[in-house]
Short mmCIF file of C-alpha atoms in Angstrom, two decimals:
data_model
loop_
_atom_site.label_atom_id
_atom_site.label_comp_id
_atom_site.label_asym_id
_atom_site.label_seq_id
_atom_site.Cartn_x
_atom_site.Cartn_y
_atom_site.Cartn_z
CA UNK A 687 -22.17 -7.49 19.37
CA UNK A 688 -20.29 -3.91 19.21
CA UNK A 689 -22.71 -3.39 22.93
CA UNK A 690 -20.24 -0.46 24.70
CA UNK A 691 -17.27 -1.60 22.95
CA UNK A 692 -14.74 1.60 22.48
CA UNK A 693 -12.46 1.47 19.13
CA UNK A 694 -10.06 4.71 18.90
CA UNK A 695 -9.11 5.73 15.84
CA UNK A 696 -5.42 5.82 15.69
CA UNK A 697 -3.89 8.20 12.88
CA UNK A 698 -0.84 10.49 12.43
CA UNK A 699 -1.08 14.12 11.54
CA UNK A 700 0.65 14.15 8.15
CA UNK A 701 -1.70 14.72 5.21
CA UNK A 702 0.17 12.32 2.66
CA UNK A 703 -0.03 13.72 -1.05
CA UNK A 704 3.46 14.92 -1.36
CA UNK A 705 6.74 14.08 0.23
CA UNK A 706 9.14 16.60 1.81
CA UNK A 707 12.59 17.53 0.90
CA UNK A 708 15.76 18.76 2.80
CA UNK A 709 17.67 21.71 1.77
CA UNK A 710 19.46 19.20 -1.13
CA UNK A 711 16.53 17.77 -2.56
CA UNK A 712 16.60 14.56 -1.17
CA UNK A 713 13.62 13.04 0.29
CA UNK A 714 13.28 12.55 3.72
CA UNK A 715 10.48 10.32 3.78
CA UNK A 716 6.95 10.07 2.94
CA UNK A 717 5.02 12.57 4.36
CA UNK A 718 2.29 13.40 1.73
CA UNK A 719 0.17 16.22 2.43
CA UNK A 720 -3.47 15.54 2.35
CA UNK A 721 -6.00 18.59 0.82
CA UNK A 722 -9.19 19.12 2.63
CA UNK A 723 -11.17 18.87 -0.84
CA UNK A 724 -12.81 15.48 -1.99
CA UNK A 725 -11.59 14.09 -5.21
CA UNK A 726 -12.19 11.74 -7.08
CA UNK A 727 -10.52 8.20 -7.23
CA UNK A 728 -8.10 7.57 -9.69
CA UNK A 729 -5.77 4.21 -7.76
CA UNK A 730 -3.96 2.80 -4.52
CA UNK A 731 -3.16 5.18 -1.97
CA UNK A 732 -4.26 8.59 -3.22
CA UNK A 733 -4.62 9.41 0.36
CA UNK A 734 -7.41 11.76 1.58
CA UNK A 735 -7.61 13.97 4.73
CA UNK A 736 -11.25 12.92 5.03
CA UNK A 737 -10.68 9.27 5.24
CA UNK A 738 -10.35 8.83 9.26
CA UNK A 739 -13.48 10.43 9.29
CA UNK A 740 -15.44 8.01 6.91
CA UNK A 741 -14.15 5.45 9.30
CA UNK A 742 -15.35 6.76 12.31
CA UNK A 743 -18.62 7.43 10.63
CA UNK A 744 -18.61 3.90 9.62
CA UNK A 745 -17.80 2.62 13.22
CA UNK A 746 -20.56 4.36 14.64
CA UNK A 747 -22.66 3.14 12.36
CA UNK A 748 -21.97 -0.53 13.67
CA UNK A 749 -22.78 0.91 17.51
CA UNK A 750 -19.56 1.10 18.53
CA UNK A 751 -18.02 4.09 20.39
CA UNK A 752 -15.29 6.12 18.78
CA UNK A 753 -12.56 8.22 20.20
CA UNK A 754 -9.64 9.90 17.54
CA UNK A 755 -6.36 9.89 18.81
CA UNK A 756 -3.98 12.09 16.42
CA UNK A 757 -0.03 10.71 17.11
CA UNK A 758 0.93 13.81 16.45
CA UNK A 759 4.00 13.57 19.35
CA UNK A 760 6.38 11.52 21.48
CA UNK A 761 4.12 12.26 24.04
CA UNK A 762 1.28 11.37 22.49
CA UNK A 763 2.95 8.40 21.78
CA UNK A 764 3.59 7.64 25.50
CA UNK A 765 0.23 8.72 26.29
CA UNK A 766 -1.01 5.13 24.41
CA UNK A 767 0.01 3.70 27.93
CA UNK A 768 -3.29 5.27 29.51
CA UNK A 769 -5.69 4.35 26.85
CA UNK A 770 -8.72 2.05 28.20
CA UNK A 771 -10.09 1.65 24.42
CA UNK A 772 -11.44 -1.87 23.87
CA UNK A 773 -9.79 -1.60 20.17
CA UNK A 774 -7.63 0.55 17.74
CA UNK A 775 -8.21 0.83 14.26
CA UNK A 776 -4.56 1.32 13.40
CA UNK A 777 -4.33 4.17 10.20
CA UNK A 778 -0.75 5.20 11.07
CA UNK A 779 1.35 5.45 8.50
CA UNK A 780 4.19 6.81 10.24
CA UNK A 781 5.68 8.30 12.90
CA UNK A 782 7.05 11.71 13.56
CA UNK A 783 6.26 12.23 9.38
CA UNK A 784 9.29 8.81 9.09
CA UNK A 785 7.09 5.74 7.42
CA UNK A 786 9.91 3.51 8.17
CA UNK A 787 9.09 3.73 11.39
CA UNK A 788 5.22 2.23 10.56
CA UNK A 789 6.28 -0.27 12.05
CA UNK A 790 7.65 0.46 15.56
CA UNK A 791 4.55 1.89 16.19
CA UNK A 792 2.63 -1.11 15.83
CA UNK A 793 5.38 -3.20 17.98
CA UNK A 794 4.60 -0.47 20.12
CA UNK A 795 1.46 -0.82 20.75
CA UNK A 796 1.89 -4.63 21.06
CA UNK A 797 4.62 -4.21 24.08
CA UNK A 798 1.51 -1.84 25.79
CA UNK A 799 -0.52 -4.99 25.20
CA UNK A 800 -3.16 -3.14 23.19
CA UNK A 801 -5.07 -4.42 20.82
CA UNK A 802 -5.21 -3.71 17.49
CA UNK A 803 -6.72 -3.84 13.95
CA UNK A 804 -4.48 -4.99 10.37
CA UNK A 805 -0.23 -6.40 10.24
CA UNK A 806 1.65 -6.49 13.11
CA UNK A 807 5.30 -5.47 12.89
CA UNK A 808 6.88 -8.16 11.09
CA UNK A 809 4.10 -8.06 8.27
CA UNK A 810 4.81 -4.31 8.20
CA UNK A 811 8.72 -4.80 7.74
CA UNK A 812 8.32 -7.27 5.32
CA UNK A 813 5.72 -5.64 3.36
CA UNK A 814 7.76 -2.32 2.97
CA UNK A 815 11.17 -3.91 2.40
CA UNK A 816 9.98 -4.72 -1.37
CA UNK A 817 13.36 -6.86 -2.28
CA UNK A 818 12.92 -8.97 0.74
CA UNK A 819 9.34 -9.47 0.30
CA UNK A 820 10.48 -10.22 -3.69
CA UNK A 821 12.66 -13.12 -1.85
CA UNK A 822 9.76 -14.44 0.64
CA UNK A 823 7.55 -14.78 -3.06
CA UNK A 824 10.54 -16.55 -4.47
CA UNK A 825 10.92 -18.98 -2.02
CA UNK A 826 7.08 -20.08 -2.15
CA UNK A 827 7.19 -20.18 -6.14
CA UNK A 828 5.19 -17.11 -6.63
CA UNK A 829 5.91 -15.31 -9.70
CA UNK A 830 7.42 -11.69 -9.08
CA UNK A 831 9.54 -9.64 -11.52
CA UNK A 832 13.05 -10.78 -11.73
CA UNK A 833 14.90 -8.10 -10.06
CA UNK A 834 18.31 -6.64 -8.66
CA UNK A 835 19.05 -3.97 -5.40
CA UNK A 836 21.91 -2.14 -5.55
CA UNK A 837 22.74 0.13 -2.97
CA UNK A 838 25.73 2.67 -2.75
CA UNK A 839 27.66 -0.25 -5.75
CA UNK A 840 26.86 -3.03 -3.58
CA UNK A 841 24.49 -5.35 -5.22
CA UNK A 842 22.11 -7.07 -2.47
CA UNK A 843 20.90 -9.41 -5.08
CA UNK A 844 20.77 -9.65 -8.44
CA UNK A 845 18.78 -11.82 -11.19
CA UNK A 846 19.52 -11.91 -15.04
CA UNK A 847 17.56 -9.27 -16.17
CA UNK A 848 16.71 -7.86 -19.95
CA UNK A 849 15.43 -4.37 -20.74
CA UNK A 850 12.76 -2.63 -20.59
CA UNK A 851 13.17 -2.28 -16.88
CA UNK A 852 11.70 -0.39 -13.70
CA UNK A 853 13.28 1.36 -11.17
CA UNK A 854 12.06 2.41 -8.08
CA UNK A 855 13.18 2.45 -4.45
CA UNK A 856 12.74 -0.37 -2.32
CA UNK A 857 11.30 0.95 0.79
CA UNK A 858 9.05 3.24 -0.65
CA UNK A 859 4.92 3.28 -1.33
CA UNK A 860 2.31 5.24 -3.12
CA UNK A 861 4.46 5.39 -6.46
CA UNK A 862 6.98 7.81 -4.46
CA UNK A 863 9.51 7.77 -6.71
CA UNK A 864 8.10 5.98 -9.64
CA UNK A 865 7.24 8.70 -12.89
CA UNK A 866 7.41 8.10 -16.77
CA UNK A 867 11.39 8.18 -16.09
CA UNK A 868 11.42 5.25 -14.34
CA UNK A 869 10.91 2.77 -17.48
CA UNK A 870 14.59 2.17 -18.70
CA UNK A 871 15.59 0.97 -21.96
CA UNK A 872 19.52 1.20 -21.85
CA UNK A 873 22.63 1.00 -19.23
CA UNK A 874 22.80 4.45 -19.25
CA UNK A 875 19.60 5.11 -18.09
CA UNK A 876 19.53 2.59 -16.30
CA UNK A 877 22.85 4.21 -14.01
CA UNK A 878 21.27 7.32 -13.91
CA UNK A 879 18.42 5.96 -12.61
CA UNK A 880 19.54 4.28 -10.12
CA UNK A 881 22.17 6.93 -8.95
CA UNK A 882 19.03 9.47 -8.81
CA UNK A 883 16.47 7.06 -6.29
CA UNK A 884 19.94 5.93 -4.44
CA UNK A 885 20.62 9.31 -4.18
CA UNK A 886 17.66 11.31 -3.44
CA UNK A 887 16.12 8.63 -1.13
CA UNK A 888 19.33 7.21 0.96
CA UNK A 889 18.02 3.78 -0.14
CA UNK A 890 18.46 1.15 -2.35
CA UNK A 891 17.37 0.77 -5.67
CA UNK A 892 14.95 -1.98 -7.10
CA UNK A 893 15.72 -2.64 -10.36
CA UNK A 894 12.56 -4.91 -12.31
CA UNK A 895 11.79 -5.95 -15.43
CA UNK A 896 8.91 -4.16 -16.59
CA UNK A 897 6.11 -6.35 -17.46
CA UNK A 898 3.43 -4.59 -20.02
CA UNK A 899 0.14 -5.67 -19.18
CA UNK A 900 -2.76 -5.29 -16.75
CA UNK A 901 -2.85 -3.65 -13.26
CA UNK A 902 -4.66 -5.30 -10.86
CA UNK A 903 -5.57 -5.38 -7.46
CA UNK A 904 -6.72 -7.90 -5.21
CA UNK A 905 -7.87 -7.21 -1.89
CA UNK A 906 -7.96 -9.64 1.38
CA UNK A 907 -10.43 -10.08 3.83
CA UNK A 908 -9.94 -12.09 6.77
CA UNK A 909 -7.53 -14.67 8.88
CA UNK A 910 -8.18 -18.12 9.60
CA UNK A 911 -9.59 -18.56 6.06
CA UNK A 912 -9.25 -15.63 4.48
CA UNK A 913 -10.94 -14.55 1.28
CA UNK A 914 -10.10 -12.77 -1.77
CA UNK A 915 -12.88 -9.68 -3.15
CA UNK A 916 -13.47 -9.34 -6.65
CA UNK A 917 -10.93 -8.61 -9.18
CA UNK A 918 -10.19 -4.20 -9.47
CA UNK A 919 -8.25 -2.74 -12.50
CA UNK A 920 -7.08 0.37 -12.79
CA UNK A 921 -7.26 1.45 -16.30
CA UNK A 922 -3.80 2.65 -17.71
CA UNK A 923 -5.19 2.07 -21.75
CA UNK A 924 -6.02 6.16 -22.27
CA UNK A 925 -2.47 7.01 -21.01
CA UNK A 926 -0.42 9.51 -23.23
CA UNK A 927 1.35 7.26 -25.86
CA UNK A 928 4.48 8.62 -25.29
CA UNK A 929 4.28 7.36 -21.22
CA UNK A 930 4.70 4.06 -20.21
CA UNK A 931 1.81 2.26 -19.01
CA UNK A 932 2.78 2.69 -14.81
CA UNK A 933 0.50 3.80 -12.23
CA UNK A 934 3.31 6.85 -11.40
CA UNK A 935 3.25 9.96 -9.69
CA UNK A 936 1.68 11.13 -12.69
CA UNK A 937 -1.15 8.98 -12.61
CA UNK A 938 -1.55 9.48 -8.69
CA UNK A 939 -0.71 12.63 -7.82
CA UNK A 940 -0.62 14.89 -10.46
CA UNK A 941 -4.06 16.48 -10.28
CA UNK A 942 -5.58 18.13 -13.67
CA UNK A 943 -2.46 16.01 -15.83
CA UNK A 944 -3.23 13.85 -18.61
CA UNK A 945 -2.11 10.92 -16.91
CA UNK A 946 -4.11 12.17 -13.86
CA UNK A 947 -7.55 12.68 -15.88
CA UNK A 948 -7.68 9.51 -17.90
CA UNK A 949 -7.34 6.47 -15.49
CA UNK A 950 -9.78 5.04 -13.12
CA UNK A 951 -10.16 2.19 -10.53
CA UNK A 952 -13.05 -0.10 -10.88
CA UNK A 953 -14.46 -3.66 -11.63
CA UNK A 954 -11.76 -5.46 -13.81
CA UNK A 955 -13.84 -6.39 -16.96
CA UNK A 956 -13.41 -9.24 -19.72
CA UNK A 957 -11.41 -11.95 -17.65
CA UNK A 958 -12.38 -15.69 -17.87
CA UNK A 959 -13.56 -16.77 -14.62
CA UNK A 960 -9.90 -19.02 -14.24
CA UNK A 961 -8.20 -15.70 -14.94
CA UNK A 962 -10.22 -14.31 -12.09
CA UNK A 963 -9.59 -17.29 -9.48
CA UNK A 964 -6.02 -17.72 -10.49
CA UNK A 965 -5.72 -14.05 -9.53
CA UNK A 966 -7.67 -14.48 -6.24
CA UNK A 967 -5.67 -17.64 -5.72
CA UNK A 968 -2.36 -15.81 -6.30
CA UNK A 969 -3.39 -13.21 -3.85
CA UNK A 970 -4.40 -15.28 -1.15
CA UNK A 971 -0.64 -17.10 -1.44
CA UNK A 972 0.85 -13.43 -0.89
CA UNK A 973 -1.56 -12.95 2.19
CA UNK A 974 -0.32 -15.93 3.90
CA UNK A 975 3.27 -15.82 3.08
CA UNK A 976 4.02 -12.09 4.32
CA UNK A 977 1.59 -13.02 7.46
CA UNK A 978 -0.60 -10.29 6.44
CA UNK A 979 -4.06 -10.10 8.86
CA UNK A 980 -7.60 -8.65 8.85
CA UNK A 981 -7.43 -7.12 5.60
CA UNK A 982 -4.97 -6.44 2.95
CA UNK A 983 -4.23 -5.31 -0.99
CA UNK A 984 -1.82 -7.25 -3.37
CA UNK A 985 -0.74 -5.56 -6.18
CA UNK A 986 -0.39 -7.23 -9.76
CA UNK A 987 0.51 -7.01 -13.43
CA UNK A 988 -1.45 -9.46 -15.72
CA UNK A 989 0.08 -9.75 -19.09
CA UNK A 990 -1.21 -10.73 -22.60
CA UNK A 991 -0.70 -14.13 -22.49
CA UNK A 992 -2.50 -14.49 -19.21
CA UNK A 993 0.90 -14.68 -16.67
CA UNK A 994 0.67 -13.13 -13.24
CA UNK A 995 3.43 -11.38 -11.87
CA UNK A 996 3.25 -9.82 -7.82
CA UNK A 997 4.43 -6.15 -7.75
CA UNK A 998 3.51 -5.70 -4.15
CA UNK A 999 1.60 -6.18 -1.01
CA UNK A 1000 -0.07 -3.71 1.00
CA UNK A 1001 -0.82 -4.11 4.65
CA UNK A 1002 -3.27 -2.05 5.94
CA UNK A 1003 -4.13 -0.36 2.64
CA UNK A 1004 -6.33 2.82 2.57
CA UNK A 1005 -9.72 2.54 4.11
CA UNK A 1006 -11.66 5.46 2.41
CA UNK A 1007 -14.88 4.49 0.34
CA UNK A 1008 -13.63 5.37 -3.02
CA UNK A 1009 -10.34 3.20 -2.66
CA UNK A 1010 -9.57 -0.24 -4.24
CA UNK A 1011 -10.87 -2.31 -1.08
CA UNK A 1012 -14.19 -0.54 -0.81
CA UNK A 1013 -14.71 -1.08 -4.38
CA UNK A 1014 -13.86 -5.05 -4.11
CA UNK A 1015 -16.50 -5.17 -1.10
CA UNK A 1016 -18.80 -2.95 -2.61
CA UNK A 1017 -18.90 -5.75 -5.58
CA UNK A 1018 -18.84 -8.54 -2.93
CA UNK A 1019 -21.84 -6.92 -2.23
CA UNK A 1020 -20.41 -5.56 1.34
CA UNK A 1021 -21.30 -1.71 2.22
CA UNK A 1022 -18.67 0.31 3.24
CA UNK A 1023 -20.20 0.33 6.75
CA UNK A 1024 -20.02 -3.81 6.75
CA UNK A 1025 -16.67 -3.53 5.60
CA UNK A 1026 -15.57 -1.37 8.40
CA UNK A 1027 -17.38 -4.04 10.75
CA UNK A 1028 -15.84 -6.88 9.51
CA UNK A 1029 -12.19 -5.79 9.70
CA UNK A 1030 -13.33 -4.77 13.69
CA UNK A 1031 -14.88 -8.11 14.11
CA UNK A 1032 -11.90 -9.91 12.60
CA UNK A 1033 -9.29 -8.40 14.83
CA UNK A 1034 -11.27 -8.64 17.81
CA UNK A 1035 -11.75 -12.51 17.16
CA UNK A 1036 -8.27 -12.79 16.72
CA UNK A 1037 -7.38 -11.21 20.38
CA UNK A 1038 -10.52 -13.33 21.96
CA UNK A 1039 -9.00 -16.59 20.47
#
C-alpha cells in the first residue's frame, strides 16, 4: 500500500525535440527541446514538456507523495546524497544536456544506495550502444538486421550485407540522425552517408539492411515474469511515395510535414494471433537478454512474409499517456494511472526482495 510512501520525480531540464549544434554543425548530443503545447501522438519518443507532470499526477493518484527534483546541475546532482525519498521514478535522459551520460546517472544513484524505478546502468549502456546490443541478440539467436560499424575507416564489425541499406549512428535515439537520406541504394551513398553521421556525430556508423515491412512496438511490463502488452503499429502506409517507409525525423519531428501529418501509433490491426505471440515472444527474449527491468519498449520491423527482425530496445521509454506504452496498457485494459502504479510497485518489490 503507497500509505506515506515518498517517490521524487527525477528529470533533467532539457526539453528534447531538437538536438544542438556547435559552431561546425556537428551535434553535440541529444538535447531536444520540448514545446509547452500538447500535440498529438504520432510514435516513440516524441518527447513532451508535460510528461513529468502526467506522472506526478498519476502518482498521486495511487496516494503516494510526490516531490520533482529537476537535475538541472552538478550540484543538484550532489544534492541526491540528502534525499530521504522512499523512491525515484527515474525520467533522466541525460546529464548536463550529454545522453551518453544516461547512464552514470543511474550508477549514480545506485553508489548513493537509492532506490530507483526502470534499467540500471549496464541495461542503459547496452541498450544505447545499438551494435553491441545487435551482438548480445546475435548471440541468443534473435533475428536483428545484418549490420556493419565503421568508425573513423575502422570497421568494428561487419556482416555481408546487400542494398537497400540504413544508416544511422549507433549511440543515438529518437530517430536523431535517421531522415529519408538515410535509405542507401549504392556505395556512393552509402560513403557519404556514413562520412556525414561519422562526421557530424563523433560516432560510429551503423550500417543495416533495410527491411520493408511493418513497425512495431512491443512494450514490457514487469521482472520476475515479465509480460508483453498488446501489439502497437505505427502506420508508415500514407507516407509520401517518394520517402522510404522509416519512422525519421520527418515522421517525428517535423511538425505540419507530410510525413509528420499522415502516421499514427495505435492498436496493430490484421495479425494472426501466432503473429501476435511470436512478436510478444520475441520481445520478451530482448527484455531478458539486455537485463532490461520494470518496464521497457522493443522496437521491430515485421515483413511480408511474416519474419521478425529487432531494430532496438528502449529502457525506460517515454511515460506520457499518448505514447506507445500507455497505448499497450490502455488495450491491456490498464489506465494510465495503474500503469504508473505498477511500474512503482514493481521496482519497489524488487528493492524489498
Amino acid at each position: 500500500m503507497p500509505g506515506n510512501l515518498e517517490i521524487a520525480v527525477l528529470y533533467e531540464p532539457s526539453d528534447n525535440t531538437t538536438p544542438p549544434t556547435d559552431s561546425s554543425g556537428r551535434v553535440r548530443h541529444k538535447e531536444r527541446r520540448r514545446t509547452r503545447t500538447r500535440r498529438r501522438w504520432h510514435g516513440p519518443e516524441r518527447r513532451q514538456k508535460i510528461d513529468r507532470e502526467h506522472v506526478a499526477e498519476a502518482l498521486r493518484a495511487n496516494g503516494y507523495e510526490v516531490s520533482m527534483y529537476e537535475l538541472s546541475d552538478e550540484s543538484a546532482l550532489l544534492g541526491l546524497a540528502k534525499s530521504k525519498v522512499d523512491l525515484i521514478l527515474n525520467m533522466v535522459e541525460a546529464y548536463a544536456g550529454d545522453d551518453s551520460l544516461e547512464a552514470h546517472v543511474a550508477a549514480f544513484l545506485d553508489l548513493l544506495e537509492l532506490r530507483y524505478t526502470g534499467a540500471d546502468p549496464q541495461a542503459l549502456f547496452l541498450a544505447q550502444d545499438k551494435a553491441l546490443a545487435k551482438k548480445v541478440f546475435d548471440f541468443h539467436g534473435i533475428r536483428t538486421p545484418r549490420f556493419a560499424s565503421v568508425y573513423r575507416g575502422k570497421l568494428d564489425h561487419v556482416d555481408d550485407l546487400e542494398f537497400p541499406l540504413i544508416v544511422k549512428p549507433a549511440s543515438e535515439d529518437g530517430s536523431v540522425g535517421i531522415d529519408a537520406g538515410a535509405v542507401v541504394r549504392n556505395l556512393r551513398e552509402l560513403m557519404e552517408r556514413a562520412s556525414m553521421i561519422q562526421e557530424k556525430f563523433d560516432c560510429a556508423a551503423l550500417i543495416e539492411e533495410f527491411i520493408e515491412g511493418r513497425e512495431i512496438y512491443v512494450g514490457i511490463i514487469g521482472n520476475d515474469k515479465p509480460v508483453a502488452l498488446p501489439v502497437v503499429e505505427m502506420d508508415l502506409s500514407k507516407l509520401p511515395d517518394d520517402m522510404p517507409k522509416i519512422a525519421g525525423t520527418e515522421v517525428k519531428w517535423e511538425k505540419g510535414s507530410a510525413a509528420y501529418e499522415a502516421t499514427r501509433s495505435a492498436a496493430a490491426k490484421g495479425l494472426g494471433e501466432d503473429v501476435m505471440r511470436r512478436l510478444q515472444d520475441t520481445a520478451l527474449q530482448v527484455y531478458s537478454a539486455l537485463k532490461l527491468r520494470d518496464y521497457g519498449r522493443v522496437d521491430m520491423r515485421l515483413t511480408p512474409e511474416g519474419r521478425i527482425y529487432v531494430i532496438e530496445a528502449n529502457p525506460n521509454p517515454w511515460l506520457a499517456p499518448e505514447a506507445e506504452l500507455a497505448i499497450a496498457a490502455g488495450l491491456a485494459g490498464r489506465s494510465y494511472v495503474e500503469l504508473i502504479g505498477q511500474i512503482v510497485e514493481l521496482a519497489l518489490a524488487r528493492y524489498a526482495a
